[in-house]
mmCIF file of C-alpha atoms in Angstrom:
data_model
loop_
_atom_site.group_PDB
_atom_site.id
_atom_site.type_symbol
_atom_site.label_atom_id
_atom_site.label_comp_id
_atom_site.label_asym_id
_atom_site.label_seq_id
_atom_site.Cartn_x
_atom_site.Cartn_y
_atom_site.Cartn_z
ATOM 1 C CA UNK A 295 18.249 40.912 -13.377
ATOM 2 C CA UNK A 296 17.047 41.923 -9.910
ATOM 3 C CA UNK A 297 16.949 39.236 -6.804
ATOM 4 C CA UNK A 298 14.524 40.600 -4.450
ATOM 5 C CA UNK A 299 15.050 39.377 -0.606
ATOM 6 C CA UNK A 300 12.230 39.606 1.582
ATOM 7 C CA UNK A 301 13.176 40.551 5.167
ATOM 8 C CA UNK A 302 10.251 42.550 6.487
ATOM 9 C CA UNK A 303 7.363 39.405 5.885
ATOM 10 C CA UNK A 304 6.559 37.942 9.201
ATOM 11 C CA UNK A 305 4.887 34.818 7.524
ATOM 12 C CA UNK A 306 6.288 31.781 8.846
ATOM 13 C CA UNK A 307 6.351 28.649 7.239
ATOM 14 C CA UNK A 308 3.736 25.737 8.147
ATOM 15 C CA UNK A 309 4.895 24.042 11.032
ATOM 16 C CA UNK A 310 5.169 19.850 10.442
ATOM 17 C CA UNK A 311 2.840 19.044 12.924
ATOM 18 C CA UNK A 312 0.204 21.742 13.979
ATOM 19 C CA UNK A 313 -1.686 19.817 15.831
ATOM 20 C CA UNK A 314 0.937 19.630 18.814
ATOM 21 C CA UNK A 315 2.307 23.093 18.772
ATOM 22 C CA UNK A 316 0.595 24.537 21.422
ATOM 23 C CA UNK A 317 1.088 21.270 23.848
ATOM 24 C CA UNK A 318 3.056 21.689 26.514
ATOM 25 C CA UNK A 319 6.776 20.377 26.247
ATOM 26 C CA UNK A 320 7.201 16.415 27.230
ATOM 27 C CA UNK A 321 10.534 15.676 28.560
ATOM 28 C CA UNK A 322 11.865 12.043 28.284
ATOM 29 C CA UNK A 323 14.673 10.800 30.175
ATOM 30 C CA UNK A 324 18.482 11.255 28.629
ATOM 31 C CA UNK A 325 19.173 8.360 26.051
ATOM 32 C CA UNK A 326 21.154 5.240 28.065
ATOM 33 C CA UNK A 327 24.220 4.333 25.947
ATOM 34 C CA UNK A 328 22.682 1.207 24.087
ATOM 35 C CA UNK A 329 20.390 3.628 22.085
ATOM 36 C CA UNK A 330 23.152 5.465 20.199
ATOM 37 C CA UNK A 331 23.876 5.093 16.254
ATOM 38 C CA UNK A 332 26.812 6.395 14.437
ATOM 39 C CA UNK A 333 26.107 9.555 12.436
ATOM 40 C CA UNK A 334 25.293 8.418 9.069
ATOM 41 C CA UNK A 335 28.827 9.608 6.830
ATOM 42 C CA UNK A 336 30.009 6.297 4.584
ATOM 43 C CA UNK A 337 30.000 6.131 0.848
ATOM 44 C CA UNK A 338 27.019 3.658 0.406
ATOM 45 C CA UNK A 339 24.952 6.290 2.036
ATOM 46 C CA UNK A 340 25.841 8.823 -0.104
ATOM 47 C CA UNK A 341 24.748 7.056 -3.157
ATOM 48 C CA UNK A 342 21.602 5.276 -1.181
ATOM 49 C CA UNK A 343 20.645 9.467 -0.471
ATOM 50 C CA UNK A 344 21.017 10.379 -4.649
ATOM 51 C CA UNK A 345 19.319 7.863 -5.844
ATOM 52 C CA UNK A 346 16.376 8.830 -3.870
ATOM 53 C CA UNK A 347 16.586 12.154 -4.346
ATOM 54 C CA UNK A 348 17.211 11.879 -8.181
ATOM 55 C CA UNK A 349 13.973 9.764 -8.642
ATOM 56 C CA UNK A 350 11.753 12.085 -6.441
ATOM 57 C CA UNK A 351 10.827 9.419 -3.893
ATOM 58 C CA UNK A 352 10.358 9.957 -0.328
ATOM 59 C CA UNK A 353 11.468 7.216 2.368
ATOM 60 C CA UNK A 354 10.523 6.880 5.727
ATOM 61 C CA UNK A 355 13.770 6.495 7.179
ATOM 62 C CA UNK A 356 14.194 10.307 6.954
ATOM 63 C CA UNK A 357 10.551 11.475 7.139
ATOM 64 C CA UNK A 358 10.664 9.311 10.201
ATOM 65 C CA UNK A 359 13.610 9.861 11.663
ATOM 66 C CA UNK A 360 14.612 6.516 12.082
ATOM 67 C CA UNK A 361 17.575 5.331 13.642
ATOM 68 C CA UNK A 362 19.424 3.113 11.639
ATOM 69 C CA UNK A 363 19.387 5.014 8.486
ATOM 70 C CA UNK A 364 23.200 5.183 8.389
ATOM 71 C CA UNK A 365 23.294 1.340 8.711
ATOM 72 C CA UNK A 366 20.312 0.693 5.828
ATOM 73 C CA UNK A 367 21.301 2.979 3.260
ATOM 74 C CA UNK A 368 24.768 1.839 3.597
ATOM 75 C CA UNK A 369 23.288 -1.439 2.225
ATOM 76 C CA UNK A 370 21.226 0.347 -0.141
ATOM 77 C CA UNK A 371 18.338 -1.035 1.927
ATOM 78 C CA UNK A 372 15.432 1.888 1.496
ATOM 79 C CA UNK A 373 12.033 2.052 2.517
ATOM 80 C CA UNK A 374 10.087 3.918 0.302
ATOM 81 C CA UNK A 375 7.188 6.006 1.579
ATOM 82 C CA UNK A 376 4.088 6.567 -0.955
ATOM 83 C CA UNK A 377 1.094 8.317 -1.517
ATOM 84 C CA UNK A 378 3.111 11.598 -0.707
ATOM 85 C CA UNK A 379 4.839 13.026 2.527
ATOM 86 C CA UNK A 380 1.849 14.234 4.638
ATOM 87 C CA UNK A 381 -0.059 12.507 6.876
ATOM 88 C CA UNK A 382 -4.465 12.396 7.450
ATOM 89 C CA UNK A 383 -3.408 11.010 11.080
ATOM 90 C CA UNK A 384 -2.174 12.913 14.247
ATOM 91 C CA UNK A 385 -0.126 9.860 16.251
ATOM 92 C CA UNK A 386 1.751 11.300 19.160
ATOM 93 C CA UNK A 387 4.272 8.874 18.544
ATOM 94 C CA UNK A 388 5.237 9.844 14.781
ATOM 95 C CA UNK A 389 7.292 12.900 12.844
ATOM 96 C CA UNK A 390 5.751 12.424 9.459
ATOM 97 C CA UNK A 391 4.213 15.485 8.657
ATOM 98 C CA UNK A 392 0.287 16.068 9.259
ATOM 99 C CA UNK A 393 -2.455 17.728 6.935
ATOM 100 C CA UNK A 394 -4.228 17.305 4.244
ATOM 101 C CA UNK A 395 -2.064 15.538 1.416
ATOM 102 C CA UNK A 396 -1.791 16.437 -2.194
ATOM 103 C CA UNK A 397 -3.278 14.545 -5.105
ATOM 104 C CA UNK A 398 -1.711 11.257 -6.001
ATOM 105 C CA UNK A 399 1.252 11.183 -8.619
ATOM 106 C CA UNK A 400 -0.185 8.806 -11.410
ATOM 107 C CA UNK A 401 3.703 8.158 -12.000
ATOM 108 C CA UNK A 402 4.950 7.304 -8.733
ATOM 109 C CA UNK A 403 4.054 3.434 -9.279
ATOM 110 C CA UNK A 404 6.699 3.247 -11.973
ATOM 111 C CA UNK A 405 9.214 6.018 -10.217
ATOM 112 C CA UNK A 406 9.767 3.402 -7.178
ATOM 113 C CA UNK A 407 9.757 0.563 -9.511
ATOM 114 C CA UNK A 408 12.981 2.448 -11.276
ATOM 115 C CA UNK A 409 14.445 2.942 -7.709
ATOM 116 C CA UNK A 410 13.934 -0.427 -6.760
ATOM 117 C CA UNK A 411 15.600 -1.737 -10.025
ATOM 118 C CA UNK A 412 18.528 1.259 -9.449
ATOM 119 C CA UNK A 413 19.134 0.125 -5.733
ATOM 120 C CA UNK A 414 19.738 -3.568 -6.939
ATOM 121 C CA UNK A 415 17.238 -4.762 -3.795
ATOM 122 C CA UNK A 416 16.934 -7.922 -3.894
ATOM 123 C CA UNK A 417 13.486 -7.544 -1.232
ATOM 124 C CA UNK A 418 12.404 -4.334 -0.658
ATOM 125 C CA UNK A 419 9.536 -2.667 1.964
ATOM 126 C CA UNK A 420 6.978 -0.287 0.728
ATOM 127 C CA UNK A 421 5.113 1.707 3.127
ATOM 128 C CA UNK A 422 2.773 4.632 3.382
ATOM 129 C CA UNK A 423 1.123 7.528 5.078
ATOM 130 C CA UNK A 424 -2.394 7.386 6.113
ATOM 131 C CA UNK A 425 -4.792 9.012 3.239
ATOM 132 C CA UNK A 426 -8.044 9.058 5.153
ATOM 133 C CA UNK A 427 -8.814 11.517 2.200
ATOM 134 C CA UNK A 428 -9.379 8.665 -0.141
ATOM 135 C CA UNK A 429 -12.057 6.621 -0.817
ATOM 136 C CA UNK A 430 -9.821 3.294 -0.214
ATOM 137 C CA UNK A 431 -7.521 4.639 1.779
ATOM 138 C CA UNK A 432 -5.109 4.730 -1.211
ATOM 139 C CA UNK A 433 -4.961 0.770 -1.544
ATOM 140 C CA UNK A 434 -5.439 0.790 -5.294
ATOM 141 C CA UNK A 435 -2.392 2.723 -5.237
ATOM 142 C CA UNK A 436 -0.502 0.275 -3.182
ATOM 143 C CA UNK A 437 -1.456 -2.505 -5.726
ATOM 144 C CA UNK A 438 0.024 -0.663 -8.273
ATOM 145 C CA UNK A 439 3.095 0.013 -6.852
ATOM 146 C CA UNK A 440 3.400 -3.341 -6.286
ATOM 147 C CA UNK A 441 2.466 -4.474 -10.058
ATOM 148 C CA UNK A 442 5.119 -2.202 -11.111
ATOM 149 C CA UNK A 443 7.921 -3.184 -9.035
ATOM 150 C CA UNK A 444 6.558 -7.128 -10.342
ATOM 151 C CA UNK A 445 6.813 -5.929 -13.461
ATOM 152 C CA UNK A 446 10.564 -4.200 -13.786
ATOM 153 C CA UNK A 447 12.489 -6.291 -10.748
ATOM 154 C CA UNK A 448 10.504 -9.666 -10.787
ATOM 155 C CA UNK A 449 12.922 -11.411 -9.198
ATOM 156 C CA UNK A 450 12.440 -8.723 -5.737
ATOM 157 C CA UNK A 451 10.005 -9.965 -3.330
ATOM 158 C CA UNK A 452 8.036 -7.520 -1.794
ATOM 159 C CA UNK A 453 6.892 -6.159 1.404
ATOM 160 C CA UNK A 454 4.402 -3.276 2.206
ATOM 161 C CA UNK A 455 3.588 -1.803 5.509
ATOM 162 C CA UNK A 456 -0.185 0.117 5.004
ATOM 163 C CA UNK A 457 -2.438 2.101 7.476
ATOM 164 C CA UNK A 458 -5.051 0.057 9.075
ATOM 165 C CA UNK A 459 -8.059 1.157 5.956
ATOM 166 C CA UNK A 460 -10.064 1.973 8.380
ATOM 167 C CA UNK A 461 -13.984 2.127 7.104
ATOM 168 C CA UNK A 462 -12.848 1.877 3.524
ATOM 169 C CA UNK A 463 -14.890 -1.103 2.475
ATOM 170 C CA UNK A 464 -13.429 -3.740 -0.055
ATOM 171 C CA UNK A 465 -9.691 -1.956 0.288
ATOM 172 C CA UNK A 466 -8.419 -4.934 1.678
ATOM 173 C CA UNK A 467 -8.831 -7.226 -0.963
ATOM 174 C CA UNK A 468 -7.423 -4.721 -3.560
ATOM 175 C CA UNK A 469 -4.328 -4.938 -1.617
ATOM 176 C CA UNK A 470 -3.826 -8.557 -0.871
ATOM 177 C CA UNK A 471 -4.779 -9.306 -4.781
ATOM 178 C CA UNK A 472 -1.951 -8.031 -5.723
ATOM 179 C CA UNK A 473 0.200 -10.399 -3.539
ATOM 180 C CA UNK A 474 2.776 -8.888 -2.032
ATOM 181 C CA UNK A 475 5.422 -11.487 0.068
ATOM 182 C CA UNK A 476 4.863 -9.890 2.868
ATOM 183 C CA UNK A 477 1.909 -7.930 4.699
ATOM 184 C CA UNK A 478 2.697 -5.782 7.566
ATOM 185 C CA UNK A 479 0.692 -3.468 9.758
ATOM 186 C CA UNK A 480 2.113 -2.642 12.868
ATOM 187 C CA UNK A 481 -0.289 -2.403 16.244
ATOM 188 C CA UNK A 482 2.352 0.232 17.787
ATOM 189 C CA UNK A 483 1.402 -0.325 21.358
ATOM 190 C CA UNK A 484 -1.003 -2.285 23.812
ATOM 191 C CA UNK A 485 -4.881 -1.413 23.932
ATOM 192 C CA UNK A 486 -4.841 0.420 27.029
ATOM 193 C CA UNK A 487 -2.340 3.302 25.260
ATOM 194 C CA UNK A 488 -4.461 3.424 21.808
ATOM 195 C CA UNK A 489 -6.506 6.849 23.407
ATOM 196 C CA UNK A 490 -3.126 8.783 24.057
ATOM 197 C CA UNK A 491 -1.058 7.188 21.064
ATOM 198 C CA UNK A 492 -2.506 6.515 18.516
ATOM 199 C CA UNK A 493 -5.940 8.056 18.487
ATOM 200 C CA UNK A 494 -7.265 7.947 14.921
ATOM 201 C CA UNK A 495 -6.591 3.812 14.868
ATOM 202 C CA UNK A 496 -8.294 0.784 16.713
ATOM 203 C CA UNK A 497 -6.796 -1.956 18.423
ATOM 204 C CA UNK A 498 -9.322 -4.877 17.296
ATOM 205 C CA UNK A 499 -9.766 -3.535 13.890
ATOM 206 C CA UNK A 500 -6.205 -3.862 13.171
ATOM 207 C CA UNK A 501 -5.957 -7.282 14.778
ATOM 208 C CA UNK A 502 -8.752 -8.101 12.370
ATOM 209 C CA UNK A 503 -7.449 -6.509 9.475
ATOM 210 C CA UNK A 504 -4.090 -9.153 9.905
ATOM 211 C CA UNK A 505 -6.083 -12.154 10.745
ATOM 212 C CA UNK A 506 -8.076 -11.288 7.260
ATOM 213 C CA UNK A 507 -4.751 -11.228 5.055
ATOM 214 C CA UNK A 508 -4.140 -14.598 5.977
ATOM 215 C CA UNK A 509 -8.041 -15.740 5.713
ATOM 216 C CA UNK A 510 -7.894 -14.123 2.029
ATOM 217 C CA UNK A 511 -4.737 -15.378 0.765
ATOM 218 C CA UNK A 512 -2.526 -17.990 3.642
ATOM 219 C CA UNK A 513 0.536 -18.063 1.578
ATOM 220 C CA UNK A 514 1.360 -14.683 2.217
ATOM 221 C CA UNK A 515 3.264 -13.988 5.342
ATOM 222 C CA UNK A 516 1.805 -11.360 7.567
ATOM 223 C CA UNK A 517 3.476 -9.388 10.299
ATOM 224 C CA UNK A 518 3.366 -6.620 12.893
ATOM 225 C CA UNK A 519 5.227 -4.647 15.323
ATOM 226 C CA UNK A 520 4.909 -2.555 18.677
ATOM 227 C CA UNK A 521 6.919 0.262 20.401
ATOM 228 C CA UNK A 522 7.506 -0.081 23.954
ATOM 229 C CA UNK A 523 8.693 2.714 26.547
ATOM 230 C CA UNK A 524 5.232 4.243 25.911
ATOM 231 C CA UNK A 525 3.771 3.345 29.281
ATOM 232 C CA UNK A 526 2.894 -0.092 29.300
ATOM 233 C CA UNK A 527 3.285 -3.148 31.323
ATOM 234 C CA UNK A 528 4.662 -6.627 30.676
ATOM 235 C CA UNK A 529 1.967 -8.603 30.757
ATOM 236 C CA UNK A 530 -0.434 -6.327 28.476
ATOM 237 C CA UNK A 531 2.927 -7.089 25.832
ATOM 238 C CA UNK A 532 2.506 -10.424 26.337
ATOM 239 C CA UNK A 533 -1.310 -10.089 26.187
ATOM 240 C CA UNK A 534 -0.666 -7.895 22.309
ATOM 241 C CA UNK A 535 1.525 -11.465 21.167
ATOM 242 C CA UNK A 536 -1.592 -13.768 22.220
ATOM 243 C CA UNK A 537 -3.936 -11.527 20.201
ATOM 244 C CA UNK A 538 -1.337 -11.332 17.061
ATOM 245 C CA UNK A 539 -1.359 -15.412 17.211
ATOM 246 C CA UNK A 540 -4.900 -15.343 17.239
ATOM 247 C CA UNK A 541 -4.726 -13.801 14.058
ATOM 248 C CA UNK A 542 -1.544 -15.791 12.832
ATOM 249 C CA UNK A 543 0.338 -13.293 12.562
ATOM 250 C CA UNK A 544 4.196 -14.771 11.383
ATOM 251 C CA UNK A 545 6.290 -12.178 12.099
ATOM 252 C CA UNK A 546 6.578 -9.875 15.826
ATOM 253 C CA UNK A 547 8.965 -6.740 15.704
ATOM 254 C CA UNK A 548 9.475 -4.877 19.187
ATOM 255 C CA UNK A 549 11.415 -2.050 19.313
ATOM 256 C CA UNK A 550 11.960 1.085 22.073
ATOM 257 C CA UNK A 551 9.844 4.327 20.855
ATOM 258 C CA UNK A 552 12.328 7.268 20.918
ATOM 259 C CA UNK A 553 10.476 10.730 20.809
ATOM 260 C CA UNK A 554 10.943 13.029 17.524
ATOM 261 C CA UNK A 555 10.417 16.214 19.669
ATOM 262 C CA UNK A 556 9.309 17.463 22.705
ATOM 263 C CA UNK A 557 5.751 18.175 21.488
ATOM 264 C CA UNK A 558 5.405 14.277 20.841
ATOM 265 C CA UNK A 559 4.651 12.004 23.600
ATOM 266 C CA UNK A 560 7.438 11.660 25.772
ATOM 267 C CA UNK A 561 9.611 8.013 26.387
ATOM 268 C CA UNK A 562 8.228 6.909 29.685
ATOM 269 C CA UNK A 563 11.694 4.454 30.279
ATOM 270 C CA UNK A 564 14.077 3.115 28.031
ATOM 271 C CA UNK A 565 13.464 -1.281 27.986
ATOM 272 C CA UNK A 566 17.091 -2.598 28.590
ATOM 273 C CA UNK A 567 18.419 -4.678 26.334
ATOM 274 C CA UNK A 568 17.813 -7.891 28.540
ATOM 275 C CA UNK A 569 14.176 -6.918 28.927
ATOM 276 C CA UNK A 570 13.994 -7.254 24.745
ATOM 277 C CA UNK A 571 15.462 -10.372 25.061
ATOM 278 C CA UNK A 572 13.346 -11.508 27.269
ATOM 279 C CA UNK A 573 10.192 -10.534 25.144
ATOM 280 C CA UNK A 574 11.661 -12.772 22.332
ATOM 281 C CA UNK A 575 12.256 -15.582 23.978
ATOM 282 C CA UNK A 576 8.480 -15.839 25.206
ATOM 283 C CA UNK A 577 7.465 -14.412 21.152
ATOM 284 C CA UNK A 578 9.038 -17.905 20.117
ATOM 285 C CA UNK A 579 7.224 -20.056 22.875
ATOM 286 C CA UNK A 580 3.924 -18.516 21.747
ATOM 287 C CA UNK A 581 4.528 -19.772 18.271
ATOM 288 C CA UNK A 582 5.568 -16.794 15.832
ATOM 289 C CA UNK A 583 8.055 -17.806 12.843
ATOM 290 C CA UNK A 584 10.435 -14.493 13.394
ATOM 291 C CA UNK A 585 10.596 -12.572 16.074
ATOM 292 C CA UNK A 586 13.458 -9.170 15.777
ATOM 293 C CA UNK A 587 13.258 -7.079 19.659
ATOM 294 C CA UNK A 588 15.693 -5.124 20.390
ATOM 295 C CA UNK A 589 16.090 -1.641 21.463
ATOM 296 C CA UNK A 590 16.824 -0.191 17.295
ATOM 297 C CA UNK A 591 14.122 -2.892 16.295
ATOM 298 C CA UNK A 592 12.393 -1.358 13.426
ATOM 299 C CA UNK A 593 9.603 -2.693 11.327
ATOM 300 C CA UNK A 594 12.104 -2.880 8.128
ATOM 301 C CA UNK A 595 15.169 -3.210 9.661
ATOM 302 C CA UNK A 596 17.090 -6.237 8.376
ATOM 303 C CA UNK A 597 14.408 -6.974 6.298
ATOM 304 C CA UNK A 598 15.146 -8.878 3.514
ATOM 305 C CA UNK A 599 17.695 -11.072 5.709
ATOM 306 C CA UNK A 600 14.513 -11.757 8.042
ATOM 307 C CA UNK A 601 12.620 -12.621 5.195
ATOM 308 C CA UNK A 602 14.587 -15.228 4.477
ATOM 309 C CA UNK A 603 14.668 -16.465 7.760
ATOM 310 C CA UNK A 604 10.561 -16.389 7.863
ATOM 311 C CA UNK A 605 10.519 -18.704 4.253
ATOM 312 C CA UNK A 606 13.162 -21.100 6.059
ATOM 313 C CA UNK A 607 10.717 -21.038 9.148
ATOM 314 C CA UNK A 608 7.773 -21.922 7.423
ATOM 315 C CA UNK A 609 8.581 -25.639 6.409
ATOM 316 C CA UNK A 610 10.002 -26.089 9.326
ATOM 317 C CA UNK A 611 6.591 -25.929 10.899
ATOM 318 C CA UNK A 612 4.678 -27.210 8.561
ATOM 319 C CA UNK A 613 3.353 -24.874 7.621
#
């Protein structure tokens, strides 16, 4: 047998986001010590990382870089990314990869649901990149990923975290018939950043989108989150929780945006830890059932234990 090597090819492989490779470096200020994680070493992890990999699923703590990966898939806590690895969107804020995604994979409905049943989770989060390419925006998809994990872990509630399904008429419902627990889709950041962050979305469509979920179906709990550090002020935060109550949205998550690399937009400060409490505090006086801020506040961190805090909640208020 002969191995050929190739060292005289000068093709280089596709870069993960070509959009931003000719922008000009953005530098963000040195990380202030409440920001760092451990590096992610411990036995759970290890096992978290091969089940994964063994069932051919892709999770957006890696694809995101997320921080608290160590800390989740120590617990075997996993959110699973579907509907591929590569994203229709260009957000300067995000490291999944951008371009034009492959076909769906008929058999990754039942592939998660095996995960999900391997992991032992007793809630698990389901989330996806943004498939503009599709004539629903891949929400048929989500419903059947979420009739499959119904149908081998019934006793798992279920959360999913989907793109805005922007102009895809009737996706929506598809979705919310299927009934997950919980229906998430995060905002990001205030109006006034939208142009520079997150160009492909829109503000009041997504506020709409939420405040349909609960119109459609009120039992379900609905919930969204924004980064901060991105250049905004205080009081256009507190103006993003007036709109989300609006809506009645349950559930605010506020974390600090952290850039992937220096061709994403860069952190314009780092909120101190005070400043996140602060935020929550006023979240509860506006009237949301859960409210996680904190500098390594992510959308599905501690997730199932704040689920259980949000059913708790509910009677509470009457609700």
């Amino acid at each position: 047998m002969v191995t050929i090597v190739d060292t005289v090819s000068t093709t280089q492989l596709r870069p993960r986001h070509p959009e931003k490779v000719n922008r000009p470096d953005a530098v963000s200020p040195p990380k202030p010590d409440w920001i760092r994680v451990r590096a992610p070493n411990t036995r759970g992890y290890a096992d978290t990382r091969k089940i994964v990999k063994e069932n051919g699923l892709v999770t957006v703590c890696e694809e995101a870089g997320c921080p608290n990966i160590g800390e989740c898939w120590d617990k075997k806590h996993a959110t699973f990314m579907i509907m591929g690895d590569t994203c229709t969107r260009a957000c300067a804020f995000c490291n999944v990869k951008t371009g034009m995604p492959g076909a769906l994979d008929a058999n990754e409905p039942e592939h998660v649901a095996e995960g999900v049943s391997k992991l032992g989770l007793a809630h698990v989060v389901i989330t996806s990149v943004d498939r503009d390419d599709l004539a629903d925006g891949g929400a048929e998809h989500f419903a059947q990923v979420i009739r499959a994990i119904r149908a081998r872990c019934p006793s798992t509630t279920i959360e999913i975290l989907t793109p805005d399904f922007l102009r895809k008429d009737g996706a929506l419902e598809r979705v919310v018939a299927a009934k997950p627990d919980v229906f998430n889709h995060n905002l990001e950041t205030v109006p006034s950043r939208y142009l520079t962050v997150r160009p492909g979305a829109r503000y009041f469509h997504s506020i709409r989108l939420l405040q349909r979920v609960k119109e459609m179906d009120p039992t379900i709990f609905t919930k969204s989150g924004i980064m901060v550090g991105l250049g905004e002020e205080r009081h256009e935060v507190l103006q993003v929780m007036d709109d989300l109550r609006s809506a009645e949205v349950d559930f605010l998550t506020i974390g600090q945006y952290l850039q992937p690399t220096r061709k994403h937009h860069a952190v314009m400060r780092y909120v101190t830890p005070d400043e996140f409490g602060g935020y929550e505090r006023v979240a509860y006086t506006k009237g949301f059932l859960m409210v996680s801020a904190s500098p390594l506040t992510r959308s599905s961190h501690h997730a199932g234990e704040d689920f259980a805090k949000l059913q708790a909640a509910r009677p509470a208020r009457g609700r």
